[in-house]
Amino acid sequence: MTDSAQQYIDLYRNNSDAVCRYSTDVMNALRDEAFRAFCKHGFPSRRVERYKYTDVGEAFAPNYGVNLRRVEFPVNPYEAFRCNVPNMSTLLYFVENDAFYTHLKPRVTLPEGVFVGSMSSFAAAYPDLAQRYYGRLAPVGEGGITALNTMLAQDCLVVYAAPGVRLDRTVQVVNILRSDVDIMVSRRVLVIASEGSSLSLLLCDHDADNRHFLTNEVVEVYAERGAQLDIYSLEQTLPTNNRFSSMFVHQDADSRVQLNNMTLHGGLTRNRLDVSLAGEGASIEAYGFALEDGTQHVDTNALIRHDAPKCSSRVLYKYVVDGHSVGAFAGKVYVAQGAEKSESEETNANLCAGPDARMYSQPMLEIYADDVKCNHGSTVGRFDDAALFYMEQRGISEAEAHLLLEFAFVDEVLRHIPLIPLRDRITRLVEQKFRGCLTGCNDCNYGAC
């Protein structure tokens, strides 16, 4: 067992009572199993195929503080956070580090059949649903990151839509990292779109303090028969932030899920996406981009399983890497035996904007059915010299020509954001990023252009 894993084993052994005391029964029921799995497997090494581009043990090795006794760090997010998206009205909530913010009541009113809040409140209102769904998708026996989260997470954000409920406004959850010391955060999210429901969720990551943060996040997503679910994830934090996010999606028949994962700024980011198309006619669209400079490291690993017939998936991820940054994308589409009439398209395109940047790309297909339409592709390249020459001949400076090409490259992903106000907002932030004036959220106190 490595030293980086041993410190968390000792932490849980010495503090398991405190971990459980400040949590709920439904979360506590899975801790010991997760602890045994973590003791057995520890952190995955780079010899494990899905983790070969990121040194997990090194990222978790520093002795971060862990707020097991729920010491409060004073913050009023409604006063501290300003992120105005013109013409977009959201249902706004906050998560401070890893706990749902409850000191001030949210300034929104939810329709009947919709729940947004902490696991403690959800388990009290819907005990059967809490036990049925929590921890059923995230495997603790494979990879120590999920097991560590299940061991230590003490709260869970739950977003639930009852059968047939269609929520017109987007639920926006702002994750604020706030601490006076370096800290590790074990964040948990559970999203349940019941049969025939419709839900849109925007998750924003920001940091309120210039500390070293390590976020270990696990998201479980259920889309039941005929449900429609859109999830947008936007990371915009300081270079001192390391973030590990693992999302597990289960889709029943005729469900539709669209994911948009966007990394504008951060330190080390490792995104894992596991999707199971378990019901006939289910469809998933996963779009994402990462804009890297400095010493950023963004690693995306996706597994899309076609486990039922007539399912479809589309994956499109784009990276722009500059400076000494490192990008990685590994995506596998798996078509199981019997999953006939499956359709899949996987594309990873990457632009190396600087001579010292590195990009690794590994798209994969594994097919055990006959009647399918599946393709995948990958490109890694530099700026088009002919296009640069064309623009410079027409009076456009070299720097502006680079910016135009970078923006045009990313625009294919931006066009797949169906919320027009959000798309316009992200478009403006992307332009600021390419101009080198974006260090944090432009409309809040965490950084300004």
Short mmCIF file of C-alpha atoms in Angstrom, two decimals:
data_model
loop_
_atom_site.label_atom_id
_atom_site.label_comp_id
_atom_site.label_asym_id
_atom_site.label_seq_id
_atom_site.Cartn_x
_atom_site.Cartn_y
_atom_site.Cartn_z
CA MET A 1 0.00 0.00 0.00
CA THR A 2 1.39 3.40 -0.98
CA ASP A 3 1.87 6.15 1.57
CA SER A 4 -0.70 8.34 -0.21
CA ALA A 5 -3.38 5.66 0.28
CA GLN A 6 -2.27 4.69 3.79
CA GLN A 7 -2.91 8.17 5.17
CA TYR A 8 -6.58 7.89 4.20
CA ILE A 9 -6.85 4.41 5.65
CA ASP A 10 -5.49 5.72 8.94
CA LEU A 11 -7.77 8.74 8.73
CA TYR A 12 -10.90 6.61 8.42
CA ARG A 13 -9.86 4.11 11.08
CA ASN A 14 -9.27 6.89 13.58
CA ASN A 15 -12.27 9.04 12.67
CA SER A 16 -15.02 6.76 11.36
CA ASP A 17 -17.30 7.66 14.28
CA ALA A 18 -17.04 11.36 13.44
CA VAL A 19 -17.59 10.68 9.74
CA CYS A 20 -20.83 8.83 10.49
CA ARG A 21 -21.99 11.22 13.22
CA TYR A 22 -22.23 14.14 10.82
CA SER A 23 -23.90 12.19 8.01
CA THR A 24 -27.03 10.12 7.33
CA ASP A 25 -27.87 6.44 7.63
CA VAL A 26 -28.24 5.90 3.89
CA MET A 27 -24.69 7.14 3.28
CA ASN A 28 -23.22 5.47 6.36
CA ALA A 29 -24.53 2.06 5.25
CA LEU A 30 -21.98 1.87 2.43
CA ARG A 31 -18.89 3.21 4.20
CA ASP A 32 -17.41 0.01 5.60
CA GLU A 33 -17.72 -1.79 2.26
CA ALA A 34 -16.00 1.13 0.55
CA PHE A 35 -13.29 1.14 3.22
CA ARG A 36 -12.55 -2.55 2.70
CA ALA A 37 -12.37 -1.99 -1.05
CA PHE A 38 -10.00 0.95 -0.62
CA CYS A 39 -7.77 -1.08 1.71
CA LYS A 40 -7.61 -3.81 -0.93
CA HIS A 41 -7.05 -1.70 -4.04
CA GLY A 42 -5.69 1.68 -2.92
CA PHE A 43 -5.27 4.24 -5.67
CA PRO A 44 -4.97 3.04 -9.28
CA SER A 45 -1.46 3.30 -10.72
CA ARG A 46 -0.61 4.53 -14.19
CA ARG A 47 -0.26 0.89 -15.21
CA VAL A 48 -4.06 0.68 -15.09
CA GLU A 49 -5.30 1.44 -18.60
CA ARG A 50 -7.94 3.98 -17.62
CA TYR A 51 -5.52 5.97 -15.46
CA LYS A 52 -2.32 5.92 -17.48
CA TYR A 53 -2.36 9.66 -18.23
CA THR A 54 -2.75 10.89 -14.63
CA ASP A 55 -0.73 10.02 -11.53
CA VAL A 56 -3.56 9.63 -9.00
CA GLY A 57 -1.32 8.71 -6.07
CA GLU A 58 0.80 11.82 -6.53
CA ALA A 59 -2.28 14.05 -6.63
CA PHE A 60 -3.66 12.61 -3.38
CA ALA A 61 -0.29 12.38 -1.61
CA PRO A 62 -0.19 15.86 0.04
CA ASN A 63 -1.55 15.99 3.57
CA TYR A 64 -4.72 17.96 2.91
CA GLY A 65 -7.02 18.90 5.72
CA VAL A 66 -10.35 17.05 5.82
CA ASN A 67 -13.30 18.75 7.50
CA LEU A 68 -14.87 15.67 9.08
CA ARG A 69 -16.36 17.56 12.05
CA ARG A 70 -18.03 20.07 9.78
CA VAL A 71 -16.28 23.22 10.98
CA GLU A 72 -17.96 26.16 9.29
CA PHE A 73 -16.05 28.56 7.06
CA PRO A 74 -18.11 31.77 7.09
CA VAL A 75 -19.41 32.71 3.68
CA ASN A 76 -22.65 34.10 2.30
CA PRO A 77 -22.66 32.84 -1.29
CA TYR A 78 -25.69 34.94 -2.18
CA GLU A 79 -23.59 38.02 -1.44
CA ALA A 80 -20.18 36.73 -2.56
CA PHE A 81 -21.21 35.15 -5.83
CA ARG A 82 -22.24 37.13 -8.87
CA CYS A 83 -22.59 35.32 -12.18
CA ASN A 84 -25.16 37.13 -14.25
CA VAL A 85 -26.19 35.34 -17.41
CA PRO A 86 -28.34 37.82 -19.34
CA ASN A 87 -31.86 36.61 -20.15
CA MET A 88 -31.36 33.34 -18.30
CA SER A 89 -33.43 32.70 -15.19
CA THR A 90 -32.16 29.78 -13.13
CA LEU A 91 -33.14 28.13 -9.88
CA LEU A 92 -30.00 28.95 -7.92
CA TYR A 93 -28.48 26.81 -5.15
CA PHE A 94 -25.07 26.55 -3.53
CA VAL A 95 -22.79 23.81 -2.28
CA GLU A 96 -20.04 25.03 0.05
CA ASN A 97 -17.11 22.63 -0.31
CA ASP A 98 -19.06 19.35 0.02
CA ALA A 99 -22.20 20.41 1.91
CA PHE A 100 -25.48 21.79 0.62
CA TYR A 101 -25.77 25.41 1.78
CA THR A 102 -28.77 25.80 4.12
CA HIS A 103 -28.00 28.84 6.30
CA LEU A 104 -30.12 31.04 4.05
CA LYS A 105 -33.15 29.69 2.26
CA PRO A 106 -32.79 29.51 -1.52
CA ARG A 107 -34.51 32.39 -3.25
CA VAL A 108 -36.52 30.07 -5.47
CA THR A 109 -39.76 28.11 -5.34
CA LEU A 110 -39.76 24.63 -6.83
CA PRO A 111 -42.84 23.12 -8.45
CA GLU A 112 -44.48 20.12 -6.85
CA GLY A 113 -42.59 16.90 -7.54
CA VAL A 114 -39.12 18.48 -7.75
CA PHE A 115 -36.53 18.25 -4.97
CA VAL A 116 -33.16 19.98 -4.70
CA GLY A 117 -31.30 19.68 -1.42
CA SER A 118 -29.18 17.60 0.92
CA MET A 119 -29.37 13.85 1.35
CA SER A 120 -30.57 14.23 4.95
CA SER A 121 -33.69 16.10 3.79
CA PHE A 122 -34.22 13.80 0.80
CA ALA A 123 -33.92 10.65 2.91
CA ALA A 124 -36.48 12.05 5.34
CA ALA A 125 -38.94 12.89 2.56
CA TYR A 126 -38.24 9.94 0.23
CA PRO A 127 -36.56 7.18 2.30
CA ASP A 128 -37.29 4.41 -0.20
CA LEU A 129 -35.85 6.39 -3.12
CA ALA A 130 -32.72 7.34 -1.17
CA GLN A 131 -31.94 3.70 -0.39
CA ARG A 132 -32.83 2.54 -3.90
CA TYR A 133 -30.57 4.95 -5.77
CA TYR A 134 -27.68 6.13 -3.61
CA GLY A 135 -24.41 4.31 -4.26
CA ARG A 136 -25.84 1.83 -6.78
CA LEU A 137 -23.99 3.10 -9.86
CA ALA A 138 -20.62 4.12 -8.43
CA PRO A 139 -18.45 0.98 -8.09
CA VAL A 140 -16.32 0.99 -4.94
CA GLY A 141 -14.50 -2.20 -5.94
CA GLU A 142 -12.88 -0.71 -9.04
CA GLY A 143 -10.52 2.22 -8.65
CA GLY A 144 -9.85 3.73 -5.25
CA ILE A 145 -11.13 7.23 -6.07
CA THR A 146 -14.81 6.25 -5.90
CA ALA A 147 -14.24 4.11 -2.80
CA LEU A 148 -12.49 7.02 -1.06
CA ASN A 149 -15.40 9.31 -1.82
CA THR A 150 -17.93 6.78 -0.52
CA MET A 151 -15.84 6.41 2.65
CA LEU A 152 -15.60 10.10 3.46
CA ALA A 153 -18.51 11.95 1.83
CA GLN A 154 -20.86 13.23 4.54
CA ASP A 155 -23.45 15.06 2.48
CA CYS A 156 -24.92 14.56 -0.97
CA LEU A 157 -26.66 17.02 -3.25
CA VAL A 158 -29.85 15.41 -4.56
CA VAL A 159 -31.76 16.65 -7.60
CA TYR A 160 -34.99 14.73 -8.15
CA ALA A 161 -37.88 15.07 -10.60
CA ALA A 162 -40.98 12.93 -10.00
CA PRO A 163 -42.58 10.93 -12.85
CA GLY A 164 -44.00 13.13 -15.58
CA VAL A 165 -42.73 16.41 -14.09
CA ARG A 166 -41.23 18.81 -16.62
CA LEU A 167 -39.14 21.59 -15.09
CA ASP A 168 -38.97 24.58 -17.41
CA ARG A 169 -36.21 26.51 -15.59
CA THR A 170 -32.64 25.28 -15.26
CA VAL A 171 -31.42 24.25 -11.82
CA GLN A 172 -28.07 25.97 -11.26
CA VAL A 173 -25.80 24.66 -8.50
CA VAL A 174 -22.68 26.66 -7.72
CA ASN A 175 -19.95 24.65 -5.99
CA ILE A 176 -17.87 27.10 -3.96
CA LEU A 177 -14.54 26.00 -2.50
CA ARG A 178 -13.98 27.97 0.70
CA SER A 179 -11.27 27.36 3.32
CA ASP A 180 -8.59 29.10 5.35
CA VAL A 181 -6.29 26.08 4.94
CA ASP A 182 -5.51 23.56 2.20
CA ILE A 183 -8.36 21.06 2.15
CA MET A 184 -9.72 17.95 0.44
CA VAL A 185 -13.40 17.95 -0.46
CA SER A 186 -15.47 14.78 -0.93
CA ARG A 187 -18.44 15.98 -2.95
CA ARG A 188 -21.37 13.73 -3.83
CA VAL A 189 -24.24 14.32 -6.26
CA LEU A 190 -27.31 12.20 -7.03
CA VAL A 191 -29.56 13.10 -9.99
CA ILE A 192 -32.83 11.23 -10.57
CA ALA A 193 -34.97 11.99 -13.61
CA SER A 194 -37.98 9.76 -13.14
CA GLU A 195 -40.09 8.24 -15.91
CA GLY A 196 -41.28 10.84 -18.41
CA SER A 197 -39.71 13.77 -16.57
CA SER A 198 -37.64 16.62 -18.02
CA LEU A 199 -34.82 18.34 -16.16
CA SER A 200 -31.92 20.70 -16.89
CA LEU A 201 -28.98 21.08 -14.49
CA LEU A 202 -26.05 23.51 -14.55
CA LEU A 203 -23.08 22.77 -12.25
CA CYS A 204 -20.49 25.53 -11.81
CA ASP A 205 -17.18 25.12 -9.95
CA HIS A 206 -15.53 28.18 -8.38
CA ASP A 207 -13.08 28.82 -5.55
CA ALA A 208 -13.46 31.67 -3.06
CA ASP A 209 -9.95 31.39 -1.62
CA ASN A 210 -6.50 31.03 -3.09
CA ARG A 211 -5.70 27.81 -1.27
CA HIS A 212 -4.75 24.34 -2.48
CA PHE A 213 -8.00 22.41 -2.95
CA LEU A 214 -8.41 18.75 -3.85
CA THR A 215 -11.96 17.88 -4.94
CA ASN A 216 -13.02 14.25 -5.21
CA GLU A 217 -16.50 14.27 -6.73
CA VAL A 218 -18.81 11.36 -7.56
CA VAL A 219 -22.00 11.97 -9.56
CA GLU A 220 -24.68 9.31 -10.05
CA VAL A 221 -27.28 10.00 -12.74
CA TYR A 222 -30.47 8.03 -13.42
CA ALA A 223 -32.61 8.72 -16.48
CA GLU A 224 -35.66 6.48 -16.35
CA ARG A 225 -37.92 5.49 -19.24
CA GLY A 226 -38.68 8.46 -21.49
CA ALA A 227 -36.87 10.98 -19.31
CA GLN A 228 -35.04 13.96 -20.80
CA LEU A 229 -32.02 15.30 -18.95
CA ASP A 230 -29.45 17.98 -19.77
CA ILE A 231 -26.40 18.47 -17.55
CA TYR A 232 -23.91 21.30 -18.05
CA SER A 233 -20.66 21.27 -16.07
CA LEU A 234 -18.41 24.34 -16.04
CA GLU A 235 -15.05 24.40 -14.25
CA GLN A 236 -13.46 27.78 -13.70
CA THR A 237 -11.06 27.63 -10.76
CA LEU A 238 -7.53 28.68 -9.90
CA PRO A 239 -4.42 26.69 -10.90
CA THR A 240 -4.03 25.55 -7.27
CA ASN A 241 -7.18 23.42 -7.56
CA ASN A 242 -7.03 19.68 -8.36
CA ARG A 243 -10.34 18.12 -9.32
CA PHE A 244 -11.30 14.48 -9.80
CA SER A 245 -14.85 14.03 -11.07
CA SER A 246 -16.43 10.63 -11.73
CA MET A 247 -19.88 10.57 -13.33
CA PHE A 248 -21.93 7.39 -13.71
CA VAL A 249 -25.04 7.48 -15.91
CA HIS A 250 -27.74 4.81 -16.21
CA GLN A 251 -30.39 5.20 -18.92
CA ASP A 252 -33.61 3.27 -19.34
CA ALA A 253 -35.60 2.83 -22.55
CA ASP A 254 -36.24 5.90 -24.74
CA SER A 255 -34.44 8.24 -22.34
CA ARG A 256 -32.40 11.13 -23.71
CA VAL A 257 -29.38 12.62 -21.95
CA GLN A 258 -27.12 15.43 -23.11
CA LEU A 259 -23.90 16.27 -21.27
CA ASN A 260 -21.78 19.38 -21.79
CA ASN A 261 -18.48 19.36 -19.90
CA MET A 262 -16.41 22.55 -20.12
CA THR A 263 -13.04 23.29 -18.52
CA LEU A 264 -12.07 26.95 -18.82
CA HIS A 265 -9.52 27.20 -16.04
CA GLY A 266 -8.03 25.04 -13.31
CA GLY A 267 -5.01 23.04 -12.24
CA LEU A 268 -5.22 19.26 -12.56
CA THR A 269 -8.57 17.94 -13.80
CA ARG A 270 -9.48 14.31 -14.24
CA ASN A 271 -12.97 13.59 -15.59
CA ARG A 272 -14.35 10.08 -15.75
CA LEU A 273 -17.62 9.32 -17.54
CA ASP A 274 -19.31 5.91 -17.49
CA VAL A 275 -22.63 5.59 -19.35
CA SER A 276 -24.85 2.51 -19.59
CA LEU A 277 -27.53 2.62 -22.29
CA ALA A 278 -29.55 -0.10 -20.61
CA GLY A 279 -32.94 0.31 -22.26
CA GLU A 280 -33.94 0.04 -25.90
CA GLY A 281 -33.93 3.36 -27.74
CA ALA A 282 -31.90 5.29 -25.18
CA SER A 283 -29.60 8.04 -26.48
CA ILE A 284 -26.66 9.99 -25.07
CA GLU A 285 -24.88 13.04 -26.46
CA ALA A 286 -21.64 14.00 -24.67
CA TYR A 287 -19.88 17.20 -25.68
CA GLY A 288 -16.91 18.85 -24.05
CA PHE A 289 -13.94 21.14 -24.41
CA ALA A 290 -10.84 22.00 -22.41
CA LEU A 291 -8.83 25.19 -22.85
CA GLU A 292 -5.40 24.73 -21.30
CA ASP A 293 -2.37 26.90 -20.72
CA GLY A 294 0.44 27.18 -18.19
CA THR A 295 0.90 23.80 -16.53
CA GLN A 296 -2.73 22.70 -16.63
CA HIS A 297 -3.49 19.00 -16.93
CA VAL A 298 -6.91 17.83 -18.16
CA ASP A 299 -7.58 14.11 -18.57
CA THR A 300 -10.95 12.83 -19.82
CA ASN A 301 -11.78 9.12 -19.79
CA ALA A 302 -15.15 8.00 -21.14
CA LEU A 303 -16.83 4.60 -21.46
CA ILE A 304 -20.15 4.43 -23.33
CA ARG A 305 -21.82 1.03 -23.10
CA HIS A 306 -24.55 0.06 -25.58
CA ASP A 307 -26.22 -2.66 -23.54
CA ALA A 308 -29.57 -2.66 -25.35
CA PRO A 309 -30.74 -2.54 -28.99
CA LYS A 310 -31.47 0.62 -31.01
CA CYS A 311 -29.47 2.96 -28.76
CA SER A 312 -27.42 5.87 -30.02
CA SER A 313 -24.44 7.81 -28.70
CA ARG A 314 -22.50 10.80 -29.94
CA VAL A 315 -19.27 11.96 -28.28
CA LEU A 316 -17.42 15.11 -29.31
CA TYR A 317 -14.52 16.50 -27.25
CA LYS A 318 -12.09 19.22 -28.27
CA TYR A 319 -8.91 20.44 -26.58
CA VAL A 320 -6.82 23.56 -27.11
CA VAL A 321 -3.49 23.10 -25.31
CA ASP A 322 -0.87 25.83 -24.93
CA GLY A 323 2.12 26.62 -22.73
CA HIS A 324 3.40 23.51 -20.96
CA SER A 325 -0.06 22.04 -20.48
CA VAL A 326 -0.97 18.38 -20.95
CA GLY A 327 -4.26 17.10 -22.35
CA ALA A 328 -5.54 13.54 -22.60
CA PHE A 329 -8.68 11.97 -23.99
CA ALA A 330 -9.45 8.25 -23.94
CA GLY A 331 -12.92 7.19 -25.01
CA LYS A 332 -14.33 3.73 -25.57
CA VAL A 333 -17.67 2.82 -27.09
CA TYR A 334 -18.66 -0.72 -26.14
CA VAL A 335 -21.47 -2.47 -28.03
CA ALA A 336 -22.63 -5.58 -26.21
CA GLN A 337 -23.81 -8.78 -27.81
CA GLY A 338 -27.46 -8.39 -28.77
CA ALA A 339 -27.32 -4.59 -28.95
CA GLU A 340 -28.32 -4.58 -32.60
CA LYS A 341 -29.16 -1.37 -34.50
CA SER A 342 -26.74 0.59 -32.31
CA GLU A 343 -25.44 3.86 -33.71
CA SER A 344 -22.37 5.60 -32.35
CA GLU A 345 -20.09 8.45 -33.36
CA GLU A 346 -17.01 9.40 -31.35
CA THR A 347 -14.72 12.31 -32.25
CA ASN A 348 -11.78 13.84 -30.45
CA ALA A 349 -10.08 16.84 -32.13
CA ASN A 350 -7.16 18.70 -30.60
CA LEU A 351 -5.22 21.86 -31.33
CA CYS A 352 -1.67 22.27 -30.00
CA ALA A 353 -1.28 26.06 -29.83
CA GLY A 354 2.26 25.97 -28.44
CA PRO A 355 5.41 23.93 -29.13
CA ASP A 356 5.70 22.66 -25.55
CA ALA A 357 2.11 21.51 -25.08
CA ARG A 358 1.29 17.80 -25.21
CA MET A 359 -1.87 15.96 -26.18
CA TYR A 360 -2.71 12.24 -25.92
CA SER A 361 -5.71 10.85 -27.79
CA GLN A 362 -7.08 7.30 -27.70
CA PRO A 363 -10.56 6.70 -29.19
CA MET A 364 -11.67 3.06 -29.13
CA LEU A 365 -14.47 0.80 -30.34
CA GLU A 366 -15.31 -2.65 -28.98
CA ILE A 367 -18.22 -4.26 -30.83
CA TYR A 368 -19.92 -7.64 -30.23
CA ALA A 369 -23.03 -7.08 -32.36
CA ASP A 370 -23.40 -7.31 -36.14
CA ASP A 371 -25.98 -4.78 -37.33
CA VAL A 372 -24.48 -1.51 -36.07
CA LYS A 373 -23.26 1.87 -37.34
CA CYS A 374 -20.20 2.95 -35.35
CA ASN A 375 -17.27 5.16 -36.18
CA HIS A 376 -14.58 7.04 -34.30
CA GLY A 377 -11.82 9.48 -35.16
CA SER A 378 -9.05 11.56 -33.67
CA THR A 379 -6.92 14.47 -34.87
CA VAL A 380 -4.03 16.36 -33.25
CA GLY A 381 -2.56 19.32 -35.09
CA ARG A 382 -1.19 22.84 -35.01
CA PHE A 383 -2.44 26.06 -36.56
CA ASP A 384 -3.20 25.97 -40.27
CA ASP A 385 -0.35 27.94 -41.87
CA ALA A 386 -2.39 28.63 -45.00
CA ALA A 387 -5.27 30.07 -42.98
CA LEU A 388 -2.86 32.22 -40.93
CA PHE A 389 -1.21 33.51 -44.08
CA TYR A 390 -4.60 34.28 -45.66
CA MET A 391 -5.72 36.37 -42.68
CA GLU A 392 -2.40 38.16 -42.23
CA GLN A 393 -2.49 39.17 -45.90
CA ARG A 394 -5.77 40.91 -45.15
CA GLY A 395 -4.46 43.01 -42.30
CA ILE A 396 -5.26 40.71 -39.38
CA SER A 397 -2.45 40.51 -36.84
CA GLU A 398 -0.86 37.15 -36.06
CA ALA A 399 -2.22 37.17 -32.51
CA GLU A 400 -5.74 37.97 -33.66
CA ALA A 401 -5.52 35.32 -36.38
CA HIS A 402 -4.55 32.72 -33.77
CA LEU A 403 -7.50 33.79 -31.63
CA LEU A 404 -9.95 33.50 -34.54
CA LEU A 405 -8.73 30.01 -35.43
CA GLU A 406 -8.89 28.85 -31.81
CA PHE A 407 -12.40 30.19 -31.39
CA ALA A 408 -13.60 28.64 -34.65
CA PHE A 409 -12.13 25.33 -33.51
CA VAL A 410 -14.09 25.33 -30.24
CA ASP A 411 -17.28 26.76 -31.73
CA GLU A 412 -18.41 23.33 -32.94
CA VAL A 413 -18.82 22.28 -29.31
CA LEU A 414 -20.38 25.58 -28.22
CA ARG A 415 -23.12 25.20 -30.84
CA HIS A 416 -24.38 22.12 -29.02
CA ILE A 417 -25.35 24.11 -25.90
CA PRO A 418 -29.13 24.40 -26.40
CA LEU A 419 -29.62 27.19 -23.84
CA ILE A 420 -28.90 30.30 -25.91
CA PRO A 421 -28.17 32.67 -22.96
CA LEU A 422 -25.76 30.13 -21.47
CA ARG A 423 -24.13 29.57 -24.84
CA ASP A 424 -23.62 33.33 -25.25
CA ARG A 425 -22.14 33.56 -21.76
CA ILE A 426 -19.72 30.67 -22.34
CA THR A 427 -18.79 32.10 -25.74
CA ARG A 428 -17.74 35.36 -24.10
CA LEU A 429 -15.71 33.53 -21.47
CA VAL A 430 -13.98 31.45 -24.16
CA GLU A 431 -12.98 34.60 -26.01
CA GLN A 432 -11.60 36.13 -22.80
CA LYS A 433 -9.66 32.95 -22.12
CA PHE A 434 -8.02 33.04 -25.54
CA ARG A 435 -7.17 36.71 -25.07
CA GLY A 436 -5.36 35.83 -21.85
CA CYS A 437 -7.49 37.93 -19.52
CA LEU A 438 -9.57 35.24 -17.81
CA THR A 439 -8.26 34.04 -14.45
CA GLY A 440 -11.55 33.35 -12.69
CA CYS A 441 -15.24 34.08 -12.96
CA ASN A 442 -15.43 37.48 -14.62
CA ASP A 443 -18.58 38.62 -12.83
CA CYS A 444 -17.70 37.59 -9.28
CA ASN A 445 -15.03 38.33 -6.71
CA TYR A 446 -12.80 35.37 -7.52
CA GLY A 447 -11.01 36.98 -10.42
CA ALA A 448 -11.51 39.65 -13.01
CA CYS A 449 -10.35 40.45 -16.50
#
